Amino acid sequence: MQKITKKQAYPWLLLAVEQAKKSLSEGGIPIGSVLVRPNGEVIARGHNQRVQHNDPTAHAETQCIRAAGRRRDWNELILVSTLSPCAMCTGTSLLFQIPLVVIGENETFMGEEDWFEHKGTKLLNLDDEECKSLMRDFISKHPDLWNEDIGL
């Protein structure tokens, strides 16, 4: 896969942020994700629907990967998420050998980023202030839902 720059990835992050805001507007956790080709073509979108569907596995990244359906080109795609992926979402992206994961931030939650490095998956952190603000605001207003989301 060609090298992707932060400048190239930023518009994709904005699409993931739209998904995060959609989840928040539905009463859910503000985390969003998109799956794209290196040329920017959007394959699928997803947002955290754990609260909305009463499903503990309905995280943004898994919802996005589910929306992409059956395919054989996972190794050509890029997963973009507003937040560093948890163990479940990291494992799902590793299972399908997605070669690049772009994240909005990892300050409010640090996922299993070492797994990506161990498996040779590239990780690009855009360190985005809007993503941080969305999560900080949500965590301060709904610590109970956030702790439930991350298994505490």
GROMACS .gro file of N, CA and C in nm:
model
  456
    1MET      N    1   0.085  -0.118   0.000
    1MET     CA    2   0.000   0.000   0.000
    1MET      C    3   0.090   0.124   0.000
    2GLN      N    4   0.047   0.223  -0.076
    2GLN     CA    5   0.121   0.349  -0.081
    2GLN      C    6   0.118   0.419   0.054
    3LYS      N    7   0.216   0.502   0.079
    3LYS     CA    8   0.220   0.578   0.205
    3LYS      C    9   0.107   0.682   0.203
    4ILE      N   10   0.032   0.686   0.311
    4ILE     CA   11  -0.078   0.782   0.326
    4ILE      C   12  -0.032   0.889   0.424
    5THR      N   13  -0.049   1.014   0.387
    5THR     CA   14  -0.010   1.125   0.473
    5THR      C   15  -0.127   1.170   0.560
    6LYS      N   16  -0.095   1.247   0.663
    6LYS     CA   17  -0.200   1.301   0.749
    6LYS      C   18  -0.294   1.391   0.668
    7LYS      N   19  -0.238   1.466   0.574
    7LYS     CA   20  -0.319   1.554   0.491
    7LYS      C   21  -0.418   1.473   0.406
    8GLN      N   22  -0.374   1.360   0.352
    8GLN     CA   23  -0.464   1.274   0.273
    8GLN      C   24  -0.573   1.213   0.362
    9ALA      N   25  -0.536   1.175   0.483
    9ALA     CA   26  -0.627   1.102   0.572
    9ALA      C   27  -0.728   1.192   0.641
   10TYR      N   28  -0.698   1.320   0.654
   10TYR     CA   29  -0.785   1.409   0.731
   10TYR      C   30  -0.930   1.415   0.679
   11PRO      N   31  -0.954   1.424   0.547
   11PRO     CA   32  -1.094   1.424   0.501
   11PRO      C   33  -1.169   1.296   0.539
   12TRP      N   34  -1.098   1.185   0.545
   12TRP     CA   35  -1.162   1.059   0.586
   12TRP      C   36  -1.199   1.066   0.734
   13LEU      N   37  -1.112   1.130   0.813
   13LEU     CA   38  -1.143   1.145   0.955
   13LEU      C   39  -1.269   1.230   0.973
   14LEU      N   40  -1.285   1.332   0.891
   14LEU     CA   41  -1.406   1.415   0.901
   14LEU      C   42  -1.532   1.332   0.878
   15LEU      N   43  -1.525   1.235   0.788
   15LEU     CA   44  -1.639   1.145   0.766
   15LEU      C   45  -1.666   1.059   0.889
   16ALA      N   46  -1.559   1.014   0.954
   16ALA     CA   47  -1.575   0.936   1.077
   16ALA      C   48  -1.633   1.023   1.189
   17VAL      N   49  -1.591   1.149   1.195
   17VAL     CA   50  -1.646   1.242   1.294
   17VAL      C   51  -1.796   1.260   1.272
   18GLU      N   52  -1.839   1.269   1.147
   18GLU     CA   53  -1.984   1.276   1.119
   18GLU      C   54  -2.056   1.156   1.179
   19GLN      N   55  -1.996   1.039   1.166
   19GLN     CA   56  -2.056   0.918   1.222
   19GLN      C   57  -2.060   0.924   1.375
   20ALA      N   58  -1.953   0.976   1.435
   20ALA     CA   59  -1.949   0.990   1.581
   20ALA      C   60  -2.061   1.083   1.629
   21LYS      N   61  -2.080   1.191   1.558
   21LYS     CA   62  -2.186   1.286   1.595
   21LYS      C   63  -2.324   1.224   1.575
   22LYS      N   64  -2.337   1.139   1.475
   22LYS     CA   65  -2.464   1.068   1.453
   22LYS      C   66  -2.495   0.980   1.573
   23SER      N   67  -2.394   0.907   1.621
   23SER     CA   68  -2.414   0.822   1.738
   23SER      C   69  -2.455   0.905   1.860
   24LEU      N   70  -2.386   1.016   1.880
   24LEU     CA   71  -2.418   1.103   1.993
   24LEU      C   72  -2.561   1.155   1.984
   25SER      N   73  -2.605   1.192   1.864
   25SER     CA   74  -2.741   1.242   1.846
   25SER      C   75  -2.847   1.135   1.872
   26GLU      N   76  -2.805   1.009   1.862
   26GLU     CA   77  -2.896   0.896   1.888
   26GLU      C   78  -2.890   0.851   2.035
   27GLY      N   79  -2.811   0.918   2.116
   27GLY     CA   80  -2.797   0.880   2.256
   27GLY      C   81  -2.685   0.780   2.281
   28GLY      N   82  -2.599   0.763   2.182
   28GLY     CA   83  -2.491   0.666   2.193
   28GLY      C   84  -2.355   0.727   2.221
   29ILE      N   85  -2.254   0.644   2.216
   29ILE     CA   86  -2.115   0.683   2.240
   29ILE      C   87  -2.062   0.751   2.112
   30PRO      N   88  -2.000   0.868   2.121
   30PRO     CA   89  -1.958   0.942   2.001
   30PRO      C   90  -1.827   0.890   1.940
   31ILE      N   91  -1.837   0.774   1.880
   31ILE     CA   92  -1.723   0.716   1.809
   31ILE      C   93  -1.773   0.677   1.670
   32GLY      N   94  -1.697   0.716   1.568
   32GLY     CA   95  -1.736   0.687   1.430
   32GLY      C   96  -1.621   0.627   1.353
   33SER      N   97  -1.656   0.561   1.243
   33SER     CA   98  -1.557   0.493   1.162
   33SER      C   99  -1.599   0.490   1.017
   34VAL      N  100  -1.500   0.489   0.929
   34VAL     CA  101  -1.523   0.466   0.786
   34VAL      C  102  -1.415   0.372   0.734
   35LEU      N  103  -1.450   0.302   0.630
   35LEU     CA  104  -1.358   0.214   0.560
   35LEU      C  105  -1.343   0.270   0.420
   36VAL      N  106  -1.220   0.298   0.380
   36VAL     CA  107  -1.196   0.364   0.251
   36VAL      C  108  -1.086   0.291   0.173
   37ARG      N  109  -1.086   0.319   0.043
   37ARG     CA  110  -0.975   0.279  -0.043
   37ARG      C  111  -0.871   0.391  -0.037
   38PRO      N  112  -0.746   0.364  -0.073
   38PRO     CA  113  -0.644   0.469  -0.072
   38PRO      C  114  -0.679   0.589  -0.162
   39ASN      N  115  -0.765   0.570  -0.262
   39ASN     CA  116  -0.804   0.682  -0.348
   39ASN      C  117  -0.917   0.766  -0.286
   40GLY      N  118  -0.963   0.727  -0.167
   40GLY     CA  119  -1.066   0.802  -0.097
   40GLY      C  120  -1.207   0.749  -0.113
   41GLU      N  121  -1.225   0.650  -0.198
   41GLU     CA  122  -1.359   0.591  -0.215
   41GLU      C  123  -1.406   0.530  -0.084
   42VAL      N  124  -1.523   0.572  -0.038
   42VAL     CA  125  -1.578   0.520   0.087
   42VAL      C  126  -1.647   0.387   0.059
   43ILE      N  127  -1.606   0.285   0.132
   43ILE     CA  128  -1.664   0.151   0.119
   43ILE      C  129  -1.778   0.132   0.219
   44ALA      N  130  -1.758   0.181   0.341
   44ALA     CA  131  -1.860   0.162   0.446
   44ALA      C  132  -1.842   0.266   0.555
   45ARG      N  133  -1.948   0.286   0.630
   45ARG     CA  134  -1.949   0.378   0.744
   45ARG      C  135  -2.010   0.305   0.863
   46GLY      N  136  -1.972   0.349   0.981
   46GLY     CA  137  -2.030   0.290   1.101
   46GLY      C  138  -2.014   0.383   1.219
   47HIS      N  139  -2.103   0.369   1.316
   47HIS     CA  140  -2.090   0.444   1.439
   47HIS      C  141  -2.128   0.355   1.555
   48ASN      N  142  -2.079   0.389   1.672
   48ASN     CA  143  -2.105   0.309   1.790
   48ASN      C  144  -2.255   0.305   1.814
   49GLN      N  145  -2.309   0.184   1.821
   49GLN     CA  146  -2.453   0.166   1.843
   49GLN      C  147  -2.480   0.072   1.960
   50ARG      N  148  -2.383   0.064   2.048
   50ARG     CA  149  -2.393  -0.025   2.163
   50ARG      C  150  -2.515   0.008   2.249
   51VAL      N  151  -2.535   0.136   2.277
   51VAL     CA  152  -2.648   0.179   2.358
   51VAL      C  153  -2.778   0.165   2.279
   52GLN      N  154  -2.776   0.213   2.156
   52GLN     CA  155  -2.897   0.214   2.073
   52GLN      C  156  -2.951   0.073   2.048
   53HIS      N  157  -2.862  -0.025   2.028
   53HIS     CA  158  -2.905  -0.161   1.995
   53HIS      C  159  -2.896  -0.258   2.113
   54ASN      N  160  -2.854  -0.205   2.230
   54ASN     CA  161  -2.836  -0.291   2.347
   54ASN      C  162  -2.744  -0.409   2.312
   55ASP      N  163  -2.637  -0.377   2.239
   55ASP     CA  164  -2.544  -0.479   2.190
   55ASP      C  165  -2.402  -0.438   2.229
   56PRO      N  166  -2.340  -0.510   2.321
   56PRO     CA  167  -2.207  -0.471   2.367
   56PRO      C  168  -2.099  -0.480   2.260
   57THR      N  169  -2.126  -0.546   2.149
   57THR     CA  170  -2.026  -0.557   2.042
   57THR      C  171  -2.046  -0.456   1.930
   58ALA      N  172  -2.144  -0.370   1.940
   58ALA     CA  173  -2.177  -0.277   1.831
   58ALA      C  174  -2.090  -0.150   1.837
   59HIS      N  175  -1.959  -0.170   1.839
   59HIS     CA  176  -1.866  -0.057   1.836
   59HIS      C  177  -1.858  -0.003   1.694
   60ALA      N  178  -1.810   0.119   1.681
   60ALA     CA  179  -1.807   0.187   1.551
   60ALA      C  180  -1.731   0.106   1.445
   61GLU      N  181  -1.613   0.057   1.480
   61GLU     CA  182  -1.532  -0.014   1.382
   61GLU      C  183  -1.596  -0.146   1.339
   62THR      N  184  -1.654  -0.219   1.435
   62THR     CA  185  -1.719  -0.345   1.397
   62THR      C  186  -1.844  -0.319   1.314
   63GLN      N  187  -1.917  -0.213   1.347
   63GLN     CA  188  -2.035  -0.178   1.268
   63GLN      C  189  -1.993  -0.141   1.125
   64CYS      N  190  -1.884  -0.070   1.112
   64CYS     CA  191  -1.834  -0.030   0.981
   64CYS      C  192  -1.791  -0.153   0.900
   65ILE      N  193  -1.717  -0.241   0.964
   65ILE     CA  194  -1.670  -0.363   0.895
   65ILE      C  195  -1.790  -0.450   0.857
   66ARG      N  196  -1.889  -0.461   0.944
   66ARG     CA  197  -2.011  -0.536   0.909
   66ARG      C  198  -2.080  -0.475   0.787
   67ALA      N  199  -2.084  -0.341   0.784
   67ALA     CA  200  -2.151  -0.272   0.673
   67ALA      C  201  -2.079  -0.295   0.540
   68ALA      N  202  -1.950  -0.324   0.546
   68ALA     CA  203  -1.874  -0.349   0.422
   68ALA      C  204  -1.910  -0.484   0.360
   69GLY      N  205  -1.967  -0.573   0.438
   69GLY     CA  206  -2.011  -0.702   0.385
   69GLY      C  207  -1.896  -0.796   0.350
   70ARG      N  208  -1.933  -0.902   0.282
   70ARG     CA  209  -1.832  -1.002   0.242
   70ARG      C  210  -1.747  -0.945   0.131
   71ARG      N  211  -1.616  -0.962   0.145
   71ARG     CA  212  -1.526  -0.910   0.042
   71ARG      C  213  -1.392  -0.982   0.052
   72ARG      N  214  -1.310  -0.961  -0.049
   72ARG     CA  215  -1.177  -1.021  -0.051
   72ARG      C  216  -1.066  -0.918  -0.063
   73ASP      N  217  -1.102  -0.791  -0.057
   73ASP     CA  218  -1.002  -0.685  -0.076
   73ASP      C  219  -0.969  -0.611   0.054
   74TRP      N  220  -0.989  -0.675   0.169
   74TRP     CA  221  -0.960  -0.611   0.297
   74TRP      C  222  -0.817  -0.558   0.302
   75ASN      N  223  -0.725  -0.632   0.243
   75ASN     CA  224  -0.583  -0.595   0.249
   75ASN      C  225  -0.549  -0.473   0.163
   76GLU      N  226  -0.650  -0.415   0.097
   76GLU     CA  227  -0.631  -0.294   0.018
   76GLU      C  228  -0.704  -0.174   0.080
   77LEU      N  229  -0.766  -0.194   0.195
   77LEU     CA  230  -0.852  -0.091   0.254
   77LEU      C  231  -0.788  -0.025   0.375
   78ILE      N  232  -0.844   0.087   0.414
   78ILE     CA  233  -0.798   0.166   0.529
   78ILE      C  234  -0.915   0.183   0.624
   79LEU      N  235  -0.894   0.149   0.749
   79LEU     CA  236  -0.996   0.170   0.851
   79LEU      C  237  -0.965   0.301   0.923
   80VAL      N  238  -1.063   0.389   0.930
   80VAL     CA  239  -1.047   0.519   0.995
   80VAL      C  240  -1.145   0.524   1.112
   81SER      N  241  -1.093   0.561   1.229
   81SER     CA  242  -1.177   0.569   1.348
   81SER      C  243  -1.145   0.697   1.424
   82THR      N  244  -1.245   0.753   1.489
   82THR     CA  245  -1.223   0.874   1.566
   82THR      C  246  -1.142   0.847   1.693
   83LEU      N  247  -1.135   0.722   1.735
   83LEU     CA  248  -1.068   0.686   1.861
   83LEU      C  249  -0.983   0.561   1.841
   84SER      N  250  -0.877   0.550   1.917
   84SER     CA  251  -0.792   0.432   1.915
   84SER      C  252  -0.878   0.307   1.941
   85PRO      N  253  -0.870   0.206   1.855
   85PRO     CA  254  -0.958   0.089   1.868
   85PRO      C  255  -0.931   0.003   1.992
   86CYS      N  256  -1.039  -0.044   2.051
   86CYS     CA  257  -1.031  -0.135   2.165
   86CYS      C  258  -0.979  -0.272   2.119
   87ALA      N  259  -0.965  -0.364   2.211
   87ALA     CA  260  -0.914  -0.497   2.179
   87ALA      C  261  -1.002  -0.568   2.076
   88MET      N  262  -1.134  -0.560   2.092
   88MET     CA  263  -1.225  -0.628   1.999
   88MET      C  264  -1.211  -0.572   1.858
   89CYS      N  265  -1.209  -0.440   1.847
   89CYS     CA  266  -1.203  -0.377   1.715
   89CYS      C  267  -1.065  -0.393   1.653
   90THR      N  268  -0.961  -0.389   1.735
   90THR     CA  269  -0.826  -0.416   1.685
   90THR      C  270  -0.819  -0.557   1.631
   91GLY      N  271  -0.870  -0.653   1.707
   91GLY     CA  272  -0.869  -0.792   1.664
   91GLY      C  273  -0.945  -0.814   1.535
   92THR      N  274  -1.058  -0.745   1.520
   92THR     CA  275  -1.138  -0.759   1.398
   92THR      C  276  -1.062  -0.706   1.277
   93SER      N  277  -0.997  -0.591   1.292
   93SER     CA  278  -0.922  -0.536   1.179
   93SER      C  279  -0.800  -0.622   1.147
   94LEU      N  280  -0.738  -0.681   1.249
   94LEU     CA  281  -0.625  -0.770   1.225
   94LEU      C  282  -0.670  -0.900   1.158
   95LEU      N  283  -0.786  -0.951   1.198
   95LEU     CA  284  -0.839  -1.073   1.138
   95LEU      C  285  -0.851  -1.058   0.986
   96PHE      N  286  -0.896  -0.941   0.941
   96PHE     CA  287  -0.916  -0.919   0.799
   96PHE      C  288  -0.794  -0.855   0.731
   97GLN      N  289  -0.685  -0.843   0.805
   97GLN     CA  290  -0.557  -0.795   0.752
   97GLN      C  291  -0.567  -0.658   0.685
   98ILE      N  292  -0.643  -0.569   0.749
   98ILE     CA  293  -0.649  -0.431   0.702
   98ILE      C  294  -0.512  -0.370   0.730
   99PRO      N  295  -0.441  -0.321   0.628
   99PRO     CA  296  -0.301  -0.283   0.645
   99PRO      C  297  -0.275  -0.147   0.711
  100LEU      N  298  -0.376  -0.058   0.714
  100LEU     CA  299  -0.357   0.073   0.772
  100LEU      C  300  -0.480   0.113   0.852
  101VAL      N  301  -0.457   0.158   0.974
  101VAL     CA  302  -0.564   0.210   1.059
  101VAL      C  303  -0.528   0.355   1.092
  102VAL      N  304  -0.622   0.445   1.064
  102VAL     CA  305  -0.605   0.587   1.093
  102VAL      C  306  -0.695   0.618   1.212
  103ILE      N  307  -0.639   0.684   1.313
  103ILE     CA  308  -0.720   0.720   1.429
  103ILE      C  309  -0.719   0.871   1.451
  104GLY      N  310  -0.829   0.919   1.506
  104GLY     CA  311  -0.840   1.061   1.537
  104GLY      C  312  -0.759   1.099   1.660
  105GLU      N  313  -0.758   1.009   1.759
  105GLU     CA  314  -0.683   1.039   1.882
  105GLU      C  315  -0.672   0.916   1.970
  106ASN      N  316  -0.576   0.922   2.063
  106ASN     CA  317  -0.560   0.814   2.160
  106ASN      C  318  -0.533   0.866   2.301
  107GLU      N  319  -0.565   0.993   2.325
  107GLU     CA  320  -0.545   1.050   2.459
  107GLU      C  321  -0.657   1.012   2.555
  108THR      N  322  -0.780   1.014   2.508
  108THR     CA  323  -0.892   0.982   2.598
  108THR      C  324  -0.905   0.831   2.618
  109PHE      N  325  -0.854   0.754   2.523
  109PHE     CA  326  -0.852   0.607   2.535
  109PHE      C  327  -0.743   0.552   2.445
  110MET      N  328  -0.654   0.475   2.505
  110MET     CA  329  -0.548   0.409   2.430
  110MET      C  330  -0.589   0.263   2.411
  111GLY      N  331  -0.615   0.227   2.287
  111GLY     CA  332  -0.652   0.090   2.257
  111GLY      C  333  -0.531  -0.001   2.248
  112GLU      N  334  -0.547  -0.107   2.173
  112GLU     CA  335  -0.442  -0.209   2.163
  112GLU      C  336  -0.348  -0.180   2.047
  113GLU      N  337  -0.290  -0.061   2.048
  113GLU     CA  338  -0.206  -0.017   1.938
  113GLU      C  339  -0.080  -0.103   1.922
  114ASP      N  340  -0.033  -0.161   2.031
  114ASP     CA  341   0.085  -0.246   2.021
  114ASP      C  342   0.059  -0.372   1.938
  115TRP      N  343  -0.066  -0.417   1.936
  115TRP     CA  344  -0.101  -0.533   1.851
  115TRP      C  345  -0.078  -0.501   1.704
  116PHE      N  346  -0.117  -0.379   1.665
  116PHE     CA  347  -0.097  -0.340   1.525
  116PHE      C  348   0.051  -0.346   1.488
  117GLU      N  349   0.133  -0.288   1.573
  117GLU     CA  350   0.277  -0.288   1.547
  117GLU      C  351   0.330  -0.431   1.539
  118HIS      N  352   0.288  -0.514   1.633
  118HIS     CA  353   0.333  -0.654   1.638
  118HIS      C  354   0.295  -0.730   1.510
  119LYS      N  355   0.180  -0.700   1.455
  119LYS     CA  356   0.131  -0.770   1.335
  119LYS      C  357   0.169  -0.701   1.205
  120GLY      N  358   0.238  -0.587   1.212
  120GLY     CA  359   0.282  -0.518   1.092
  120GLY      C  360   0.178  -0.425   1.031
  121THR      N  361   0.072  -0.398   1.104
  121THR     CA  362  -0.030  -0.304   1.057
  121THR      C  363   0.018  -0.163   1.088
  122LYS      N  364   0.009  -0.075   0.991
  122LYS     CA  365   0.049   0.065   1.011
  122LYS      C  366  -0.062   0.138   1.086
  123LEU      N  367  -0.022   0.230   1.173
  123LEU     CA  368  -0.116   0.312   1.249
  123LEU      C  369  -0.077   0.458   1.229
  124LEU      N  370  -0.176   0.539   1.193
  124LEU     CA  371  -0.155   0.681   1.173
  124LEU      C  372  -0.247   0.757   1.267
  125ASN      N  373  -0.189   0.825   1.366
  125ASN     CA  374  -0.266   0.902   1.463
  125ASN      C  375  -0.270   1.048   1.419
  126LEU      N  376  -0.390   1.100   1.390
  126LEU     CA  377  -0.403   1.238   1.347
  126LEU      C  378  -0.409   1.336   1.463
  127ASP      N  379  -0.419   1.287   1.587
  127ASP     CA  380  -0.414   1.371   1.707
  127ASP      C  381  -0.508   1.491   1.693
  128ASP      N  382  -0.634   1.461   1.661
  128ASP     CA  383  -0.732   1.564   1.627
  128ASP      C  384  -0.803   1.621   1.750
  129GLU      N  385  -0.804   1.752   1.760
  129GLU     CA  386  -0.865   1.819   1.875
  129GLU      C  387  -1.017   1.800   1.881
  130GLU      N  388  -1.084   1.797   1.767
  130GLU     CA  389  -1.230   1.777   1.770
  130GLU      C  390  -1.264   1.638   1.824
  131CYS      N  391  -1.189   1.538   1.784
  131CYS     CA  392  -1.211   1.402   1.835
  131CYS      C  393  -1.190   1.397   1.986
  132LYS      N  394  -1.083   1.461   2.033
  132LYS     CA  395  -1.055   1.465   2.177
  132LYS      C  396  -1.168   1.535   2.252
  133SER      N  397  -1.213   1.647   2.198
  133SER     CA  398  -1.319   1.724   2.263
  133SER      C  399  -1.449   1.645   2.271
  134LEU      N  400  -1.485   1.577   2.162
  134LEU     CA  401  -1.607   1.494   2.162
  134LEU      C  402  -1.602   1.392   2.275
  135MET      N  403  -1.489   1.323   2.287
  135MET     CA  404  -1.478   1.219   2.389
  135MET      C  405  -1.469   1.277   2.529
  136ARG      N  406  -1.390   1.382   2.548
  136ARG     CA  407  -1.379   1.442   2.682
  136ARG      C  408  -1.515   1.489   2.732
  137ASP      N  409  -1.590   1.557   2.645
  137ASP     CA  410  -1.723   1.606   2.683
  137ASP      C  411  -1.816   1.490   2.718
  138PHE      N  412  -1.813   1.387   2.635
  138PHE     CA  413  -1.901   1.272   2.660
  138PHE      C  414  -1.863   1.202   2.790
  139ILE      N  415  -1.735   1.177   2.809
  139ILE     CA  416  -1.690   1.106   2.930
  139ILE      C  417  -1.726   1.185   3.056
  140SER      N  418  -1.712   1.317   3.052
  140SER     CA  419  -1.745   1.397   3.170
  140SER      C  420  -1.895   1.398   3.198
  141LYS      N  421  -1.977   1.393   3.095
  141LYS     CA  422  -2.123   1.395   3.112
  141LYS      C  423  -2.183   1.257   3.139
  142HIS      N  424  -2.117   1.153   3.086
  142HIS     CA  425  -2.172   1.016   3.095
  142HIS      C  426  -2.065   0.915   3.134
  143PRO      N  427  -2.001   0.932   3.249
  143PRO     CA  428  -1.895   0.839   3.286
  143PRO      C  429  -1.944   0.695   3.300
  144ASP      N  430  -2.070   0.679   3.340
  144ASP     CA  431  -2.126   0.544   3.355
  144ASP      C  432  -2.134   0.473   3.220
  145LEU      N  433  -2.184   0.541   3.116
  145LEU     CA  434  -2.192   0.479   2.984
  145LEU      C  435  -2.054   0.452   2.927
  146TRP      N  436  -1.961   0.545   2.948
  146TRP     CA  437  -1.825   0.526   2.898
  146TRP      C  438  -1.759   0.406   2.965
  147ASN      N  439  -1.770   0.396   3.097
  147ASN     CA  440  -1.709   0.283   3.167
  147ASN      C  441  -1.771   0.152   3.124
  148GLU      N  442  -1.899   0.153   3.098
  148GLU     CA  443  -1.967   0.033   3.047
  148GLU      C  444  -1.912  -0.003   2.909
  149ASP      N  445  -1.888   0.098   2.826
  149ASP     CA  446  -1.840   0.075   2.690
  149ASP      C  447  -1.703   0.011   2.690
  150ILE      N  448  -1.616   0.049   2.784
  150ILE     CA  449  -1.480  -0.004   2.785
  150ILE      C  450  -1.464  -0.118   2.885
  151GLY      N  451  -1.574  -0.165   2.940
  151GLY     CA  452  -1.571  -0.285   3.024
  151GLY      C  453  -1.529  -0.263   3.168
  152LEU      N  454  -1.550  -0.144   3.222
  152LEU     CA  455  -1.517  -0.119   3.362
  152LEU      C  456  -1.639  -0.127   3.451
   0.00000   0.00000   0.00000
